[in-house]
Structures are given as C-alpha cells and as structure tokens.
Coordinates of N, CA and C and ligand atoms in Angstrom, one line a residue:
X1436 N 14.4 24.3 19.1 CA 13.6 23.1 19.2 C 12.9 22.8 17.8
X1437 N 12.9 21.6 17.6 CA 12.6 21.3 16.4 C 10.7 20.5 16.7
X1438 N 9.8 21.2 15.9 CA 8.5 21.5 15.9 C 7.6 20.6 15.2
X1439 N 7.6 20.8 14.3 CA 6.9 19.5 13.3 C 7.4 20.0 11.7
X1440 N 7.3 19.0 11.1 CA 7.4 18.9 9.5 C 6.8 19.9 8.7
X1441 N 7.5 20.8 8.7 CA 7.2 22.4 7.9 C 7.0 22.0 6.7
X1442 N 7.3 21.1 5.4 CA 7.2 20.9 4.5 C 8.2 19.4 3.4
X1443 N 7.5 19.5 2.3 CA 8.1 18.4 1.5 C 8.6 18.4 0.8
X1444 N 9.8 18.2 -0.1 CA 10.3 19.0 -1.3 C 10.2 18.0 -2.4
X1445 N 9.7 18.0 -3.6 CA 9.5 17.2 -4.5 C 10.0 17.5 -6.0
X1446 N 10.8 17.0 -6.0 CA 12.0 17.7 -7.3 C 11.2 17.2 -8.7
X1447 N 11.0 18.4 -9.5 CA 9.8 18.1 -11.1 C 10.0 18.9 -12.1
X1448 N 10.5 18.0 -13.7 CA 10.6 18.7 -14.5 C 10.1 19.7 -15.0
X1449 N 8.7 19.7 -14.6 CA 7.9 20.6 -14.7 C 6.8 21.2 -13.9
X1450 N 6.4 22.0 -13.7 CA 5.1 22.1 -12.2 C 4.1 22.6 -13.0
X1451 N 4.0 22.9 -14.5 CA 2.3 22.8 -14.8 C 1.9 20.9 -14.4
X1452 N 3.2 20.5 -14.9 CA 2.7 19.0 -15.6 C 2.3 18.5 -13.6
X1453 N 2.8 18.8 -12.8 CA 2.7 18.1 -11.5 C 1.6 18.6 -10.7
X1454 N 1.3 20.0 -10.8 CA 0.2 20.8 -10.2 C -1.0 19.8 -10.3
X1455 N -1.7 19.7 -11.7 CA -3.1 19.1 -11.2 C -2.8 18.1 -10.3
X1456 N -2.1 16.9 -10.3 CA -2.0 16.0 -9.4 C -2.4 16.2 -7.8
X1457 N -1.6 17.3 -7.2 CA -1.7 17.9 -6.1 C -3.0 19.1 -6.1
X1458 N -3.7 19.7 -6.9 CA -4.8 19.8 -6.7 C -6.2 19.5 -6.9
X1459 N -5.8 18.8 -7.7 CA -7.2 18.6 -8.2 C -7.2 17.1 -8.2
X1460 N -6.7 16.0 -7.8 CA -7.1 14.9 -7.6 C -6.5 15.0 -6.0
X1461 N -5.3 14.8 -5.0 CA -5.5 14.9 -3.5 C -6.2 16.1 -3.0
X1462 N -6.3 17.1 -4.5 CA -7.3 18.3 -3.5 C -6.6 19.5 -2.5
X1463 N -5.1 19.3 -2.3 CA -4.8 20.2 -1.7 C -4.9 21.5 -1.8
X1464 N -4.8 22.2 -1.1 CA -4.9 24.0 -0.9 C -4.0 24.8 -1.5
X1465 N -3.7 25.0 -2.6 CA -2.6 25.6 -4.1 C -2.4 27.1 -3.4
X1466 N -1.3 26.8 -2.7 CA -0.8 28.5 -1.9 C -0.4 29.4 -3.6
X1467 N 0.0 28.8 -4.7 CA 0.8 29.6 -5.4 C 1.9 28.9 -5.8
X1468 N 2.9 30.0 -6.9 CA 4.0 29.9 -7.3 C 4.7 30.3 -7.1
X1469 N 6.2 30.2 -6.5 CA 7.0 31.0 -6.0 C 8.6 30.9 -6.9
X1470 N 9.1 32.0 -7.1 CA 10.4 31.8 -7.4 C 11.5 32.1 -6.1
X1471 N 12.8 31.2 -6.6 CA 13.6 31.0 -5.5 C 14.8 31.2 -6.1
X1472 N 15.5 32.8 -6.7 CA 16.3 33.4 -7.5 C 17.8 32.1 -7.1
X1473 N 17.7 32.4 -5.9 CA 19.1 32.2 -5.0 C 19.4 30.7 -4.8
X1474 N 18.1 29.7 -5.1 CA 18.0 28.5 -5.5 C 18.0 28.0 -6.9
X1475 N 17.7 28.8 -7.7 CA 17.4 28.6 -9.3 C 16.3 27.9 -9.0
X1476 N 15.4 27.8 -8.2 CA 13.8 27.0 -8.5 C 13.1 27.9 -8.4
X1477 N 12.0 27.3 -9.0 CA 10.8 27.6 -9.3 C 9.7 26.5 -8.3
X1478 N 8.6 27.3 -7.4 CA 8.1 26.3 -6.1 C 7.0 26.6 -6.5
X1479 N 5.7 25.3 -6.6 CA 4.4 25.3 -6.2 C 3.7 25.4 -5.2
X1480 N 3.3 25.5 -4.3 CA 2.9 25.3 -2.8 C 1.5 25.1 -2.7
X1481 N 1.7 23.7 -1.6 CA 0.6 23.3 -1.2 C 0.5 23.2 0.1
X1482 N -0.7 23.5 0.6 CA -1.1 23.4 2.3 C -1.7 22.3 2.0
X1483 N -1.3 21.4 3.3 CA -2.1 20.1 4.0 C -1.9 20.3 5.2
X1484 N -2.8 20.5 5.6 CA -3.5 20.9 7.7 C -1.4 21.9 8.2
X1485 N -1.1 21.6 8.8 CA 0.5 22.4 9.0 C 1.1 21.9 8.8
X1486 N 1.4 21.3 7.5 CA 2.6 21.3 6.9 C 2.3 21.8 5.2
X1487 N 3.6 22.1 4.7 CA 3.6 22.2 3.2 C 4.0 20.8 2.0
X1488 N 3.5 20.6 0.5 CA 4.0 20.5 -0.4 C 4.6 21.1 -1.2
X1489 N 5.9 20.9 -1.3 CA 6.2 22.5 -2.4 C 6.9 21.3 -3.8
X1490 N 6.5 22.1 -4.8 CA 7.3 21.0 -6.4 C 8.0 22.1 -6.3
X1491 N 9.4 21.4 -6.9 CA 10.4 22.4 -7.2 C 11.1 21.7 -8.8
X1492 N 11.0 23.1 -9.2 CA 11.3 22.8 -10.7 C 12.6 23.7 -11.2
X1493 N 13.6 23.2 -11.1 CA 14.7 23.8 -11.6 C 14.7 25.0 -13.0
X1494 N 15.2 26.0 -12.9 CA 15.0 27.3 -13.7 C 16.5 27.3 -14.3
X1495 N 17.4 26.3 -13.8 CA 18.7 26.7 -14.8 C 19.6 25.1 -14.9
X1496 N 20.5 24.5 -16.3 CA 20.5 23.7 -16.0 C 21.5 23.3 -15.0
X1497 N 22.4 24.1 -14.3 CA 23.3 24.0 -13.5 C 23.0 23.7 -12.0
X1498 N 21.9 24.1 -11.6 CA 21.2 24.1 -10.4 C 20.6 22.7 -10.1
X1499 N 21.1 22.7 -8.7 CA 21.2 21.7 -7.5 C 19.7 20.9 -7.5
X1500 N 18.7 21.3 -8.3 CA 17.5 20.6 -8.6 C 17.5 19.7 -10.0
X1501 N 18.2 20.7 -10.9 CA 18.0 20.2 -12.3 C 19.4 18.8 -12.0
X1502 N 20.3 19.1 -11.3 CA 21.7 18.0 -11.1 C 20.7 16.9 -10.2
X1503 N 20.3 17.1 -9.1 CA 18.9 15.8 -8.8 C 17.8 15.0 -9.7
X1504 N 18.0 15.6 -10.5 CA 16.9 15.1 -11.9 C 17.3 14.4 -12.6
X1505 N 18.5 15.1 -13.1 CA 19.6 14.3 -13.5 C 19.9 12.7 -13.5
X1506 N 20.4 12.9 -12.1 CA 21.3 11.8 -11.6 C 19.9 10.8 -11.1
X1507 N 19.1 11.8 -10.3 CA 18.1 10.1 -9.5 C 16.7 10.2 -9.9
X1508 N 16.5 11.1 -11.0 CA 15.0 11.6 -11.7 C 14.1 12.3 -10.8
X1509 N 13.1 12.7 -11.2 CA 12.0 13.7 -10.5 C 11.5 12.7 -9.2
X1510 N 10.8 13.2 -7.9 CA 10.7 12.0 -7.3 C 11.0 13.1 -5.7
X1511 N 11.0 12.7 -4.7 CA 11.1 13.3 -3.2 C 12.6 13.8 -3.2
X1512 N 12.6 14.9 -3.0 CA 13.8 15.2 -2.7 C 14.4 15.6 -1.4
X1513 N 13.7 16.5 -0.6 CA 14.1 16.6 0.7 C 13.1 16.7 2.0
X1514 N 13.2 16.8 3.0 CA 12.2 16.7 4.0 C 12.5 18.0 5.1
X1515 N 11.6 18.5 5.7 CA 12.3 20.0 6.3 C 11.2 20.3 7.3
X1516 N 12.2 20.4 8.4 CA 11.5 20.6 10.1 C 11.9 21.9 10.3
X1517 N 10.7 21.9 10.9 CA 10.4 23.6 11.5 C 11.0 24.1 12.5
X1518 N 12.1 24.8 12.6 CA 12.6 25.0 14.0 C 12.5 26.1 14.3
X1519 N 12.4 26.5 16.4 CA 11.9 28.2 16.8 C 13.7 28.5 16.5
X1520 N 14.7 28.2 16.4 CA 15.6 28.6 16.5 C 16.9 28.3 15.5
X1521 N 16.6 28.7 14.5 CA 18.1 27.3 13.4 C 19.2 27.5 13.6
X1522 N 19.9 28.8 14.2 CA 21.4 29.0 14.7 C 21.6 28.0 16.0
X1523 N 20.8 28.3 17.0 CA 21.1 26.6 17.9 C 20.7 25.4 17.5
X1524 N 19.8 25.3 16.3 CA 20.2 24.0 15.7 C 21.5 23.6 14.9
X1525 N 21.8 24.5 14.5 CA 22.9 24.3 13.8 C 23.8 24.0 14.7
X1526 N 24.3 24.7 15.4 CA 25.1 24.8 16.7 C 25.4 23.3 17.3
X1527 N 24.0 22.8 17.4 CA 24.0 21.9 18.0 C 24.7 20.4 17.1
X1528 N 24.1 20.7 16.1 CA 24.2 19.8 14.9 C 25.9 19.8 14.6
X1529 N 26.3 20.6 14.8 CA 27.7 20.9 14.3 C 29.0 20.5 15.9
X1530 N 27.7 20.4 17.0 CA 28.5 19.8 18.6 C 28.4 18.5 18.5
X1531 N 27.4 17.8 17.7 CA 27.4 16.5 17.9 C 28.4 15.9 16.2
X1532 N 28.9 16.9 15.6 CA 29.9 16.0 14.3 C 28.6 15.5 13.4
X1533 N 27.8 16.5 13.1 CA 26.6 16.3 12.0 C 27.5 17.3 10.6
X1534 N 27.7 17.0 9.5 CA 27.9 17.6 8.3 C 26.8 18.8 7.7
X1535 N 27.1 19.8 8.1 CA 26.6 21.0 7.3 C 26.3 21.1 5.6
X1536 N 25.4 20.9 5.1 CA 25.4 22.0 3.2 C 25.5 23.3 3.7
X1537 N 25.1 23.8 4.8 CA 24.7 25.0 4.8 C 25.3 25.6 6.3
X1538 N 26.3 26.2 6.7 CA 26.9 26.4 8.0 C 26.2 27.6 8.5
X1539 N 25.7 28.1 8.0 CA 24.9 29.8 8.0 C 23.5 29.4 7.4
X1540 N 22.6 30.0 8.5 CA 21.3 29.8 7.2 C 20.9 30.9 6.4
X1541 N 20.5 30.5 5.2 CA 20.3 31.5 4.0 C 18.9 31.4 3.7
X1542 N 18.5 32.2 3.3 CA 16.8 32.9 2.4 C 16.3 31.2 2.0
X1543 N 14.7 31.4 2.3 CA 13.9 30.0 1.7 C 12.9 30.9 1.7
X1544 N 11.6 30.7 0.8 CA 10.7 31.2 0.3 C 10.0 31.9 2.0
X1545 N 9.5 33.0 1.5 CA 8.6 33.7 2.5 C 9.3 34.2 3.5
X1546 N 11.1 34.2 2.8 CA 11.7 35.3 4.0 C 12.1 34.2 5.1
X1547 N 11.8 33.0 5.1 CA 11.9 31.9 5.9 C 13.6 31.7 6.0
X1548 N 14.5 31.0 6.9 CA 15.4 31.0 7.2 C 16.1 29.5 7.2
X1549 N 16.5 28.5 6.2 CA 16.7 27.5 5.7 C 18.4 26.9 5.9
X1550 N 18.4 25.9 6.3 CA 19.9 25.3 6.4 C 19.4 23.3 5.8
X1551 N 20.6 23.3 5.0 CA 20.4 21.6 5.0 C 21.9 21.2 5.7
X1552 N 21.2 19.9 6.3 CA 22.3 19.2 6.7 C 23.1 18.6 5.3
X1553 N 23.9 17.9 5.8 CA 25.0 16.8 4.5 C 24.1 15.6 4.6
X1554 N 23.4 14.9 3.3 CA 23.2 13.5 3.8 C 24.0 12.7 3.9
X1555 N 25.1 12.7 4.0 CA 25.8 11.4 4.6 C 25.8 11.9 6.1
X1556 N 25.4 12.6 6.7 CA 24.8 12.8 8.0 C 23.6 12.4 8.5
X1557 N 22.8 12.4 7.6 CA 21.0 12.1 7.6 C 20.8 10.8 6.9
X1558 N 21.6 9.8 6.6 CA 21.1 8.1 6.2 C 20.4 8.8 4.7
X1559 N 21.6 9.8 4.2 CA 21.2 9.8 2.4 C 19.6 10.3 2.4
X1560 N 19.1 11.0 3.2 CA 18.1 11.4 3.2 C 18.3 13.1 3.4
X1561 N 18.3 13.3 2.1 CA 17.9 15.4 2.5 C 17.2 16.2 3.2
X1562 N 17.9 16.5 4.2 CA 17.2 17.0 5.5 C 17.4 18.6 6.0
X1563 N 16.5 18.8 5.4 CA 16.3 21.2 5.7 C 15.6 21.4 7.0
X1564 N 16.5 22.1 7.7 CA 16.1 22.9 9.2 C 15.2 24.1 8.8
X1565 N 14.4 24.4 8.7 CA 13.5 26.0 8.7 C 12.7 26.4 9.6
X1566 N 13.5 28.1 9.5 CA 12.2 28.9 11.1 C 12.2 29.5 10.0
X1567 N 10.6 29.9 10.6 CA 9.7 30.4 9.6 C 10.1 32.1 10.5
X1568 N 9.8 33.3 9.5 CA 10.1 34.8 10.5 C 8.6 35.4 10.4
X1569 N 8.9 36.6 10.8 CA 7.8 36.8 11.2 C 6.9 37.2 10.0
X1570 N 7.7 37.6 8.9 CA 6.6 38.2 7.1 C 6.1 36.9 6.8
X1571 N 5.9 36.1 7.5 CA 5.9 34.7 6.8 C 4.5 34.3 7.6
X1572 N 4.1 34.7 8.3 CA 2.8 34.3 9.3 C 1.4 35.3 8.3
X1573 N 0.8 34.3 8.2 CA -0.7 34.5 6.8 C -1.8 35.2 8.4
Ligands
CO1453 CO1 12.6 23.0 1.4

C-alpha cells in the first residue's frame, strides 16, 4: 500500500549553491549529505513534517542526473511514495501494463528499497516507489 509522499527529488548543478535556499530561507531541517555510489549522486536532505527534500547533484558526467540537466536543466525531477511493500507494488504495477525503469528494487539512500516507474507510464512525470527498512527508522 502506498502511504504518503516519502520525498522530492530536485535535480542541481550544484548542492552548496542550492542548500542555503532550503535552509536557511524556507528553514527546513538539513538531515545531511549523502552519497549514492550506485546512482552517481550526490543528495542533500531535508525534513519537512514526513516527507523529504533531497537535491541531487550528479557526481559523474554520464549519470542519469547529470543527462536530466542536460536535456531539461536543474529543476524537479522526480516524486516518490512510500510504500509498506514495493515487490507487490511492483507486481501490481506490472498486472495493470505500467512500464518499469526498475523491475527489481535496488539500494536508495538509508538502505531504503527504490523502484521508478517508466514515465511514459506516469504522464512524463518521474515516479519512485520506496519502503523505507528497518536501518532507516531515526
Ligand atoms: Co528519490
């Protein structure tokens, strides 16, 4: 079942240059910096009440962040709901003829368990399924 909006992904040349924005003028709660070897990003994180902000800043120029920069510039990049179970979402997603990026879920920061749909499944909008495990509870 899908829970509420676990987080925001915001694709940025750079995360010194985007950090103040997010903390120190909306003020949010600066979880840290995280790297994401297996993504080639590099993630800022922000808490707002239960959900996240995360900037994500590409670490190589081949990587699937720095090719979004590219093509549609820095700017929102994907949106990502929290589910208790992502194998039966997937499951499910794949019974109704939804397009997979991700048929298997793979590593997302905090040990978390991540799948994106295809957006030409989601109306061109980048859409990540994540259950959060248990190393991941603060
Ligand atoms: Co994400």
């Amino acid at each position: 079942m899908i829970t509420q909006i676990d987080h925001i992904g915001i694709a940025v040349s750079g995360l010194e240059q985007q950090i103040p924005f997010y903390r120190d003028i909306l003020r949010f709660e600066f979880i840290g910096i995280e790297d994401v070897p297996e993504q080639k990003v590099r993630t800022a994180i922000f808490r707002i009440g239960e959900t996240r902000i995360e900037l994500l800043e590409p670490t190589s120029p081949g990587s699937p962040i720095a090719k979004f920069i590219e093509k549609r510039g820095e700017g929102l990049h994907h949106i990502a709901y929290r589910s208790d179970g992502i194998e039966k979402e997937i499951a499910f997603f794949k019974g109704k003829n939804i397009s997979m990026i991700d048929e298997l879920p793979r590593n997302g920061v905090h040990g978390s368990k991540i799948a994106f749909l295809h957006p030409k499944s989601s109306g061109k909008v980048l859409t990540e399924i994540c259950q959060i495990t248990g190393e991941m509870n603060e």
